[in-house]
């Protein structure tokens, strides 16, 4: 009885264990009751469906965009002709590139050939994809940003859809404008920002804070996609300028905080911590793709600088303190591709962020710092021209003159060594002093003995020892005992009879 | 930037953002002036870390004005790069120390720089003689006012220390922009309730 009920408790019908599809295998609740094989099939089907739907949506949007574009452009006919030409040219270029790459690799090695083959396969796959204009760079970050953007834009409902369309249209237009100069592309981007903001404000009556937020997201979305085409493009001399600035900063490695009148004392551990953080932030700027993220790095760096000044001076920093410190941080950090980053931000950041606001202020300061470094001369460091030239050519280093202030880029070991050397020389000096003191002491001792001897001699000379005659009688007592014999003989004991 | 309709259906008053640049030699009290101005109205919100970028909202009769105050480095060696600061500025305060004649001559130099970059009606320029609390050591007397008059600048003597006419300077700048100038550069809509955003 007991046994039976227990059995009933855990009893599961055999059919429930089987795959829901009825293939005869056992199912698994983790696979929603399917067996592994059927689950894979089902899952795959569902995914395919999802993908299909996504494509359809994308294509519909694309069509709508194109229609909107067609209606907005009166000279559509001529334009599309040029666009198709562009497209053709682009594909031609692409195939040419692939073949050259292949040739190059087959000539070199087997592994290379394999790589080229894989590359080509990828190209083919890409070409096979239904819509090449959407299927562009499939990097993980781009995908993530797109997904976030779509999610964000959904919260804006109808205006959101409109923005999305605008963005797609813009990206498409830009993909045909790669041949234009970077200034023209920058203008397109700026116009686009302005148009979208206006549209949101006047057409959709979106409140200003929400417009601002949406504009940030729009910037993030389009610039993540545009980055690789418009950051440090080959058509400009940005790269040359980058190298020039880098070289310049390297040549100025000897500049000390004192020369720049930096109100920051790195002796304080907290301050040196802040300095390191500020340098990290400014270097990190290069790794960001969105102009606004780059700006955020500059702002973060600036905040750390303000902290460093505040800890050192114990009062809030003013611009008089801030700019020199920022210059010092830039010199110390030598951030990569500084000019490219500044140019990129100037060209493609949403202008309302750049011209006003705190981020804009710090960005302007950074521009000032770089401009100053480029122009920096002897006078601006309070040095004589000869000294400046000697430091620049590396003949001497200011560190030797003021051993207390080490250049910040000297490693810890060298610093320790310098300190030890310093201590050793001090020790040496002290030892020498001890030896000389000891010698002096010895000499003093000798002099003292001599002095005493001399003094004694002097005294002896002055007061010679005179033996006086008076004492002769006394002396005779022992020596001449002549009269003793004359004394009566000692008494003899006598015996009396009685 | 495109000029927009000034009235919205929701009803907040039109508001404008003005960028004000502080120019002047080192330690004439540029930061203190801005600090005093911002602090006076909003005692609880003080900039804790930096003292070089401020925002302040000013309610005028017709509109809300948001000031963005940019402090600049006053050392002479940075003068060559300073033009970057006053790009797109709506107003510039040329600050000098009334107890130091040299700072007054430098303010004049700054005016020359500004005149090179801006057309007369593009920017409001105010000459500010700071530190009136040091009246006993005064070196610049009527020259300031005379100079301002010949150049057509706003003129005011202030003391950031004893809070003399600090508000008035900014108020005058805001009113001048709002009242007469046809050249309004940035317009933004802000919530009706005043809020101060300090760094």
XYZ file of C-alpha atoms in Angstrom:
697
model
C 0.000 0.000 0.000
C 2.640 2.410 1.146
C 4.877 1.428 -1.664
C 2.120 1.859 -4.166
C 1.236 5.411 -3.155
C 4.865 6.358 -3.264
C 5.086 5.024 -6.724
C 2.028 6.989 -7.703
C 3.661 10.155 -6.377
C 6.521 10.010 -8.773
C 4.681 8.320 -11.530
C 5.042 9.959 -14.894
C 3.338 8.645 -17.908
C 5.700 7.160 -20.413
C 4.239 9.298 -23.175
C 5.039 12.485 -21.297
C 8.698 11.636 -21.379
C 8.772 11.291 -25.102
C 9.534 14.002 -27.574
C 6.595 16.279 -28.264
C 7.038 15.760 -31.949
C 6.434 12.071 -31.606
C 9.635 10.915 -33.195
C 9.917 8.188 -30.579
C 12.942 9.593 -28.722
C 12.830 11.006 -25.204
C 12.232 14.709 -24.792
C 13.787 17.142 -22.343
C 12.062 19.979 -20.452
C 15.124 22.141 -21.116
C 14.367 21.809 -24.821
C 10.686 22.532 -24.258
C 9.817 18.851 -24.371
C 11.574 18.115 -27.628
C 14.343 15.653 -28.176
C 17.681 17.187 -29.058
C 17.259 16.663 -32.767
C 13.727 18.010 -33.029
C 14.600 20.918 -30.771
C 17.413 21.953 -33.015
C 15.099 21.854 -35.990
C 12.359 23.821 -34.263
C 14.725 26.372 -32.875
C 16.368 26.825 -36.220
C 13.008 27.327 -37.866
C 11.972 29.940 -35.340
C 15.240 31.736 -35.744
C 15.011 31.709 -39.497
C 11.569 33.153 -39.212
C 12.819 35.894 -36.936
C 15.656 36.703 -39.273
C 13.285 36.712 -42.216
C 10.988 39.125 -40.415
C 13.859 41.391 -39.542
C 14.943 41.487 -43.130
C 11.485 42.292 -44.253
C 11.245 45.120 -41.794
C 14.624 46.454 -42.822
C 13.764 46.235 -46.460
C 10.472 47.934 -45.933
C 12.200 50.762 -44.096
C 14.735 50.946 -46.843
C 12.022 51.193 -49.468
C 10.263 53.849 -47.523
C 13.489 55.770 -47.183
C 14.141 55.547 -50.832
C 10.654 56.718 -51.618
C 11.012 59.586 -49.214
C 14.322 60.392 -50.777
C 12.893 60.210 -54.273
C 10.110 62.583 -53.393
C 12.462 64.971 -51.653
C 14.908 65.071 -54.512
C 13.731 66.699 -57.696
C 16.860 65.749 -59.578
C 16.457 62.143 -58.575
C 17.033 60.735 -62.066
C 20.406 62.246 -62.570
C 21.425 61.473 -59.003
C 20.553 57.811 -59.063
C 22.519 57.463 -62.232
C 25.608 58.846 -60.568
C 24.958 56.726 -57.525
C 24.813 53.541 -59.563
C 28.010 54.607 -61.220
C 29.584 55.036 -57.842
C 28.334 51.665 -56.771
C 29.791 50.074 -59.860
C 33.082 51.733 -59.338
C 33.139 50.580 -55.770
C 32.466 46.953 -56.600
C 35.101 47.072 -59.297
C 37.571 48.326 -56.806
C 36.596 45.677 -54.342
C 37.135 42.791 -56.744
C 40.390 44.234 -57.911
C 41.559 44.439 -54.353
C 40.635 40.836 -53.694
C 42.530 39.519 -56.672
C 45.636 41.485 -55.840
C 45.497 40.306 -52.287
C 45.148 36.749 -53.516
C 48.076 37.077 -55.888
C 50.190 38.523 -53.196
C 49.461 35.693 -50.829
C 49.815 32.797 -53.270
C 53.228 34.098 -54.126
C 54.332 34.168 -50.506
C 53.224 31.063 -48.670
C 50.671 28.358 -48.304
C 49.272 29.758 -45.087
C 48.900 33.072 -46.813
C 47.020 31.468 -49.641
C 44.693 29.846 -47.194
C 44.047 33.179 -45.584
C 43.358 34.793 -48.927
C 40.969 32.019 -49.770
C 39.143 32.477 -46.516
C 39.052 36.177 -47.183
C 37.605 35.603 -50.591
C 35.005 33.223 -49.248
C 33.961 35.888 -46.835
C 33.711 38.368 -49.661
C 31.529 36.029 -51.609
C 29.310 35.464 -48.641
C 29.031 39.164 -48.187
C 28.195 39.653 -51.817
C 25.525 36.985 -51.535
C 23.837 38.787 -48.683
C 20.566 40.283 -49.895
C 21.187 43.937 -49.198
C 24.817 45.068 -49.257
C 23.907 48.590 -48.183
C 22.683 47.304 -44.841
C 25.158 44.500 -44.485
C 28.188 46.653 -43.977
C 30.803 46.277 -41.291
C 29.517 43.605 -39.008
C 31.677 44.364 -36.035
C 30.304 43.419 -32.667
C 30.315 46.936 -31.368
C 28.418 48.305 -34.335
C 25.776 45.658 -33.854
C 25.480 46.395 -30.199
C 25.164 50.118 -30.824
C 22.537 49.566 -33.507
C 20.542 47.360 -31.220
C 20.699 49.886 -28.426
C 19.735 52.637 -30.811
C 16.712 50.769 -32.102
C 15.632 50.022 -28.561
C 16.063 53.629 -27.577
C 14.271 54.971 -30.609
C 11.300 52.761 -29.874
C 10.609 54.804 -26.746
C 10.080 57.817 -28.977
C 7.334 56.111 -30.984
C 6.463 57.979 -34.142
C 9.156 60.643 -34.041
C 11.542 57.791 -33.282
C 10.629 56.016 -36.497
C 11.147 59.224 -38.353
C 14.590 59.704 -36.850
C 15.531 56.145 -37.647
C 14.572 56.677 -41.255
C 16.545 59.906 -41.363
C 19.598 58.184 -39.963
C 19.417 55.347 -42.445
C 19.013 57.824 -45.237
C 21.943 59.840 -44.004
C 24.197 56.802 -43.744
C 23.228 55.747 -47.205
C 23.903 59.196 -48.610
C 27.235 59.320 -46.836
C 28.283 55.982 -48.266
C 28.085 57.649 -51.681
C 29.972 60.693 -50.544
C 33.214 59.042 -49.470
C 35.022 60.717 -52.357
C 34.164 64.175 -51.097
C 36.640 66.139 -49.065
C 36.419 65.686 -45.327
C 35.235 69.250 -44.841
C 32.270 68.616 -47.113
C 31.460 65.400 -45.300
C 31.690 67.250 -42.025
C 29.268 69.832 -43.320
C 26.840 67.098 -44.297
C 27.005 65.685 -40.780
C 26.502 69.098 -39.202
C 23.545 69.811 -41.447
C 22.123 66.455 -40.575
C 22.340 67.132 -36.829
C 20.701 70.469 -37.327
C 17.914 69.033 -39.466
C 17.105 66.203 -37.113
C 17.041 68.503 -34.094
C 14.804 70.960 -35.930
C 12.499 68.203 -37.084
C 12.114 66.870 -33.572
C 11.478 70.283 -32.181
C 9.171 71.825 -34.742
C 7.531 68.917 -36.463
C 7.176 66.493 -33.586
C 7.139 69.016 -30.735
C 9.478 66.944 -28.640
C 10.514 68.725 -25.422
C 14.065 70.107 -25.466
C 15.585 67.705 -22.924
C 14.329 64.776 -24.925
C 15.657 66.306 -28.128
C 19.061 66.569 -26.536
C 18.972 62.966 -25.428
C 17.832 61.773 -28.822
C 20.558 63.781 -30.511
C 23.180 62.094 -28.356
C 21.894 58.703 -29.418
C 21.742 59.730 -33.060
C 25.328 60.898 -32.888
C 26.378 57.659 -31.266
C 24.602 55.585 -33.889
C 25.805 57.338 -37.004
C 29.339 58.037 -35.816
C 29.993 54.447 -34.748
C 29.253 53.548 -38.343
C 31.063 56.442 -39.950
C 34.137 56.319 -37.731
C 36.324 54.145 -39.882
C 35.733 56.275 -42.955
C 36.095 59.697 -41.444
C 38.607 59.340 -38.604
C 42.034 60.415 -39.771
C 41.138 59.930 -43.455
C 43.891 59.502 -46.007
C 42.752 62.533 -47.944
C 43.916 64.849 -45.161
C 47.266 65.474 -43.544
C 45.894 64.621 -40.091
C 48.288 61.754 -39.707
C 51.254 63.935 -40.557
C 50.122 66.417 -37.952
C 49.715 63.643 -35.404
C 53.278 62.565 -35.925
C 54.510 66.143 -35.751
C 52.795 66.724 -32.416
C 53.999 63.417 -31.062
C 57.556 64.221 -32.045
C 57.277 67.666 -30.585
C 56.038 66.350 -27.256
C 58.792 63.775 -27.197
C 61.367 66.479 -27.814
C 59.970 68.396 -24.863
C 60.370 65.499 -22.427
C 62.640 67.572 -20.220
C 60.026 70.167 -19.296
C 59.452 70.160 -15.546
C 56.312 71.223 -13.674
C 58.292 74.124 -12.238
C 59.000 75.546 -15.679
C 55.299 75.550 -16.548
C 54.390 76.924 -13.107
C 52.116 73.948 -12.535
C 50.434 74.276 -9.151
C 50.518 70.545 -8.504
C 52.906 68.793 -6.184
C 53.391 65.173 -7.103
C 55.134 64.484 -3.823
C 51.701 64.006 -2.313
C 50.632 60.442 -3.134
C 46.985 61.407 -3.621
C 47.961 64.061 -6.131
C 50.257 61.803 -8.102
C 47.388 59.323 -8.178
C 45.137 61.977 -9.709
C 47.817 62.870 -12.235
C 48.079 59.261 -13.326
C 44.299 59.021 -13.654
C 44.164 62.199 -15.714
C 46.834 60.843 -18.042
C 44.967 57.554 -18.412
C 41.786 59.392 -19.324
C 43.389 61.543 -21.957
C 45.074 58.527 -23.515
C 41.821 56.601 -23.440
C 40.208 59.224 -25.640
C 41.760 57.658 -28.731
C 40.000 54.350 -28.143
C 36.501 55.822 -28.301
C 34.610 55.996 -31.556
C 31.837 58.449 -30.787
C 32.834 62.131 -30.591
C 30.807 62.606 -27.454
C 32.563 59.705 -25.717
C 35.857 61.295 -26.621
C 34.646 64.539 -25.099
C 33.637 62.661 -21.973
C 37.224 61.398 -21.635
C 38.537 64.953 -21.805
C 36.052 66.061 -19.180
C 37.007 63.180 -16.899
C 40.663 64.056 -17.305
C 39.907 67.685 -16.461
C 38.050 66.729 -13.316
C 41.042 64.742 -12.121
C 43.270 67.714 -12.802
C 40.979 69.944 -10.769
C 41.143 67.455 -7.945
C 44.917 67.340 -8.088
C 45.110 71.131 -7.906
C 42.583 71.271 -5.134
C 44.477 68.805 -2.994
C 47.754 70.637 -3.549
C 46.519 74.175 -3.090
C 43.618 73.476 -0.805
C 41.308 75.756 -2.754
C 39.278 75.361 -5.945
C 41.362 75.811 -9.062
C 40.835 78.671 -11.464
C 41.617 78.715 -15.153
C 44.988 80.290 -14.341
C 45.945 77.017 -12.663
C 44.061 74.646 -14.886
C 45.539 75.363 -18.298
C 49.206 74.948 -17.268
C 48.356 71.674 -15.559
C 46.501 70.407 -18.598
C 49.513 71.279 -20.735
C 51.718 69.381 -18.342
C 49.416 66.348 -18.463
C 49.422 66.378 -22.261
C 53.211 66.622 -22.306
C 53.501 63.800 -19.825
C 50.926 61.542 -21.434
C 51.694 62.218 -25.105
C 48.257 60.928 -26.101
C 48.133 59.033 -29.385
C 46.711 60.693 -32.515
C 45.994 63.909 -30.712
C 45.428 66.055 -33.790
C 43.276 63.451 -35.499
C 41.081 63.204 -32.462
C 40.694 66.949 -32.154
C 39.916 67.272 -35.837
C 37.454 64.405 -35.746
C 35.619 65.881 -32.775
C 35.534 69.305 -34.368
C 34.190 67.947 -37.616
C 31.680 65.409 -36.446
C 30.518 66.223 -32.956
C 27.056 67.592 -32.518
C 27.768 71.341 -32.568
C 25.487 72.110 -29.657
C 27.798 69.993 -27.480
C 30.961 71.517 -28.742
C 30.187 75.215 -28.719
C 28.590 75.365 -25.315
C 28.480 73.348 -22.153
C 31.114 71.987 -19.876
C 32.405 69.431 -22.364
C 32.893 72.188 -24.892
C 34.808 74.239 -22.359
C 37.261 71.466 -21.560
C 37.651 70.609 -25.203
C 38.558 74.227 -25.921
C 41.121 74.048 -23.148
C 42.652 70.972 -24.725
C 42.848 72.779 -28.063
C 44.575 75.673 -26.321
C 47.010 73.282 -24.668
C 47.938 71.664 -27.972
C 48.247 75.026 -29.711
C 50.491 76.194 -26.885
C 52.697 73.110 -27.080
C 53.123 73.665 -30.794
C 54.222 77.245 -30.239
C 56.110 76.747 -26.994
C 59.450 78.562 -26.814
C 62.139 79.591 -24.341
C 60.204 82.593 -23.148
C 57.105 80.656 -22.258
C 59.147 78.428 -19.948
C 61.094 81.338 -18.423
C 64.343 80.003 -19.823
C 67.120 81.682 -21.746
C 67.294 80.902 -25.445
C 70.629 79.104 -25.017
C 69.286 76.882 -22.269
C 66.191 76.087 -24.292
C 68.257 75.175 -27.340
C 70.585 73.033 -25.302
C 67.677 71.150 -23.726
C 65.960 70.725 -27.077
C 69.063 69.273 -28.708
C 69.595 67.032 -25.696
C 73.037 68.378 -24.858
C 72.146 68.887 -21.237
C 69.219 68.066 -19.122
C 67.724 70.347 -16.539
C 67.452 67.403 -14.173
C 71.151 67.546 -13.327
C 70.927 71.059 -12.078
C 68.060 70.432 -9.756
C 68.478 66.916 -8.515
C 65.411 67.170 -6.323
C 62.966 67.270 -9.183
C 63.115 64.100 -11.194
C 61.585 64.032 -14.576
C 58.302 62.199 -14.144
C 59.001 59.590 -16.792
C 62.106 58.273 -15.065
C 61.350 54.789 -13.793
C 61.198 53.949 -10.117
C 64.486 52.024 -10.118
C 66.455 54.875 -11.581
C 64.862 57.242 -9.097
C 65.868 54.927 -6.265
C 69.359 54.676 -7.659
C 69.714 58.434 -7.870
C 68.550 58.743 -4.324
C 70.996 56.069 -3.152
C 73.843 57.773 -4.979
C 72.888 60.958 -3.313
C 72.921 59.282 0.079
C 76.277 57.640 -0.649
C 77.873 60.930 -1.538
C 76.488 62.384 1.640
C 77.912 59.478 3.590
C 81.259 59.935 1.907
C 81.304 63.548 2.869
C 80.530 62.731 6.454
C 83.261 60.125 6.582
C 85.774 62.586 5.265
C 84.662 64.991 7.870
C 85.145 62.363 10.566
C 88.650 61.560 9.338
C 89.632 65.177 9.289
C 88.114 65.675 12.714
C 90.008 62.661 13.997
C 93.241 64.022 12.571
C 92.550 67.291 14.183
C 91.881 65.587 17.469
C 95.158 63.680 17.216
C 97.002 66.862 16.485
C 95.261 68.570 19.349
C 96.275 65.776 21.665
C 99.880 65.948 20.579
C 99.844 69.688 20.895
C 98.336 69.374 24.312
C 101.013 66.958 25.548
C 103.689 69.131 24.068
C 102.134 72.122 25.669
C 102.026 70.465 29.036
C 105.596 69.294 28.754
C 106.685 72.722 27.786
C 104.788 74.273 30.575
C 106.313 71.872 33.039
C 109.754 72.588 31.672
C 109.082 76.263 31.936
C 108.042 75.898 35.495
C 111.027 73.708 36.272
C 113.239 76.291 34.678
C 111.582 79.073 36.497
C 111.667 77.392 39.860
C 114.809 75.146 39.851
C 115.075 72.550 42.567
C 117.445 73.834 45.288
C 118.675 71.522 48.023
C 119.249 73.491 51.166
C 122.096 72.900 53.720
C 119.851 72.972 56.791
C 118.823 69.496 56.373
C 122.417 68.146 56.841
C 121.992 67.412 60.652
C 119.012 65.360 60.075
C 120.780 63.368 57.548
C 123.593 62.632 59.981
C 121.397 60.794 62.403
C 121.482 57.693 60.311
C 124.817 58.016 58.680
C 127.181 58.765 61.423
C 126.402 56.814 64.528
C 129.764 57.447 66.096
C 128.661 58.585 69.523
C 126.652 55.432 70.110
C 129.698 53.633 71.446
C 130.021 56.203 74.148
C 126.661 55.359 75.573
C 126.591 53.187 78.709
C 125.896 49.571 78.111
C 122.328 48.513 78.446
C 121.168 47.381 81.813
C 121.696 43.802 82.597
C 119.175 41.849 84.615
C 120.445 41.254 88.115
C 119.449 38.456 90.483
C 118.933 39.267 94.096
C 119.038 36.524 96.690
C 116.305 36.856 98.966
C 22.343 78.474 -36.094
C 18.830 78.682 -37.375
C 16.607 80.976 -35.444
C 13.539 79.400 -34.099
C 10.105 80.573 -33.169
C 10.343 82.019 -29.725
C 7.052 80.847 -28.268
C 6.092 77.238 -27.858
C 2.641 75.847 -27.252
C 3.690 74.466 -23.849
C 4.290 77.984 -22.692
C 7.810 78.274 -21.269
C 9.269 81.660 -21.893
C 11.821 82.011 -24.642
C 15.286 81.387 -23.363
C 18.726 82.051 -24.668
C 22.113 80.677 -23.893
C 24.919 83.171 -23.845
C 28.564 82.381 -23.649
C 30.473 84.891 -21.559
C 34.262 84.856 -21.578
C 36.308 86.317 -18.761
C 39.539 87.886 -19.959
C 42.153 89.541 -17.816
C 45.614 89.202 -16.321
C 46.465 86.691 -13.682
C 44.945 87.295 -10.271
C 42.727 90.235 -11.182
C 39.856 88.226 -9.777
C 38.240 86.700 -12.841
C 37.334 83.485 -11.111
C 36.248 85.240 -7.960
C 33.934 87.475 -9.938
C 32.196 84.542 -11.559
C 32.217 82.621 -8.331
C 30.629 85.481 -6.485
C 27.997 85.935 -9.140
C 26.991 82.306 -9.204
C 27.262 81.811 -5.479
C 25.221 84.841 -4.534
C 22.013 83.537 -5.939
C 22.433 79.919 -5.143
C 24.159 79.600 -1.836
C 23.807 75.890 -1.566
C 25.277 75.020 -4.915
C 28.952 75.790 -4.965
C 31.386 74.421 -7.432
C 33.317 71.969 -5.373
C 36.204 71.073 -7.579
C 36.795 73.404 -10.463
C 36.329 77.119 -10.455
C 36.566 77.923 -14.113
C 33.305 76.994 -15.786
C 29.965 78.205 -14.480
C 26.409 78.311 -15.601
C 23.793 80.644 -14.223
C 20.212 81.258 -15.140
C 18.913 84.779 -15.131
C 15.255 85.666 -15.313
C 14.728 88.828 -17.300
C 11.368 90.437 -17.987
C 11.000 88.997 -21.442
C 13.039 85.854 -21.375
C 15.150 83.421 -19.499
C 18.833 83.857 -20.054
C 21.310 81.125 -19.355
C 24.843 82.319 -18.913
C 27.768 80.066 -19.553
C 30.781 81.670 -18.002
C 34.150 80.591 -19.321
C 37.158 81.530 -17.276
C 40.441 81.805 -19.161
C 44.093 81.561 -18.215
C 45.441 85.059 -17.669
C 49.169 84.473 -17.979
C 50.714 86.478 -20.761
C 52.266 83.456 -22.382
C 48.861 81.989 -23.171
C 47.597 85.065 -24.939
C 48.537 83.644 -28.316
C 46.175 80.700 -27.886
C 43.367 82.557 -26.171
C 41.451 83.236 -29.353
C 40.211 79.653 -29.099
C 38.354 80.557 -25.919
C 36.342 83.401 -27.292
C 35.230 81.741 -30.476
C 31.446 82.106 -30.674
C 31.279 84.084 -27.455
C 28.345 86.412 -26.950
C 30.005 88.582 -24.382
C 33.454 89.245 -23.020
C 34.307 90.785 -19.682
C 37.669 92.510 -19.754
C 38.666 92.434 -16.122
C 41.434 94.526 -14.606
C 42.587 95.306 -11.111
C 42.079 98.976 -10.160
C 45.110 98.764 -7.891
C 47.386 97.639 -10.690
C 47.885 99.825 -13.714
C 49.570 97.111 -15.714
C 46.465 94.953 -15.721
C 44.552 97.853 -17.210
C 46.934 98.132 -20.136
C 46.622 94.430 -20.710
C 42.855 94.742 -20.794
C 43.340 97.261 -23.578
C 45.460 94.752 -25.481
C 42.714 92.198 -25.152
C 40.252 94.617 -26.607
C 42.478 94.979 -29.642
C 42.474 91.213 -30.043
C 38.705 91.062 -29.775
C 38.274 93.846 -32.280
C 40.261 91.791 -34.757
C 37.986 88.774 -34.397
C 34.549 90.269 -33.981
C 32.390 92.856 -35.659
C 31.171 95.530 -33.237
C 27.625 94.197 -32.939
C 28.596 90.555 -32.718
C 29.745 90.693 -29.159
C 29.027 92.634 -26.000
C 32.202 93.816 -24.351
C 32.299 95.075 -20.804
C 35.262 96.659 -19.113
C 35.315 95.695 -15.468
C 37.546 97.340 -12.879
C 37.654 94.846 -10.071
C 38.808 95.105 -6.445
C 37.180 98.403 -5.476
C 37.708 97.269 -1.905
C 41.336 98.246 -2.435
C 40.399 101.899 -3.000
C 43.336 103.095 -0.908
C 45.780 101.569 -3.360
C 43.925 102.680 -6.459
C 46.152 103.209 -9.498
C 43.546 103.396 -12.233
C 41.155 106.270 -11.688
C 39.007 107.759 -14.391
C 40.986 106.285 -17.282
C 38.844 103.182 -17.199
C 35.588 104.945 -17.671
C 37.024 107.312 -20.250
C 38.472 104.485 -22.244
C 35.214 102.562 -22.142
C 33.318 105.588 -23.328
C 35.552 106.185 -26.309
C 35.373 102.556 -27.308
C 31.675 102.196 -26.636
C 32.016 99.460 -24.015
C 29.965 98.731 -20.967
C 31.813 99.908 -17.911
C 31.544 98.972 -14.279
C 33.688 98.881 -11.208
C 33.149 95.914 -8.983
C 34.411 94.123 -5.966
C 34.107 90.392 -5.873
C 35.273 90.466 -2.285
C 32.639 92.793 -0.907
C 30.081 91.872 -3.564
C 29.858 95.287 -5.112
C 28.006 95.507 -8.437
C 28.874 91.940 -9.419
C 25.306 91.074 -10.279
C 24.884 94.337 -12.115
C 27.613 93.520 -14.592
C 26.017 90.282 -15.681
C 22.563 91.774 -15.617
C 23.668 94.597 -17.869
C 25.268 92.175 -20.280
C 22.143 90.027 -20.396
C 19.868 92.959 -20.925
C 21.996 94.434 -23.619
C 21.931 91.182 -25.496
C 18.324 90.656 -25.075
C 17.109 94.153 -25.688
C 18.966 95.603 -28.579
C 20.987 93.088 -30.472
C 19.422 91.642 -33.573
C 22.071 88.963 -33.657
C 20.891 86.199 -31.414
C 23.053 83.216 -31.979
C 21.875 80.322 -29.897
C 18.396 79.726 -28.756
C 17.391 76.870 -26.580
C 14.258 76.060 -24.705
C 14.660 75.449 -21.032
C 12.188 74.414 -18.347
C 10.338 77.312 -16.810
C 11.598 76.713 -13.297
C 15.082 78.085 -12.827
C 17.705 75.537 -12.108
C 21.383 75.984 -11.721
C 23.810 73.535 -13.108
C 27.240 74.030 -11.788
C 30.090 71.768 -12.657
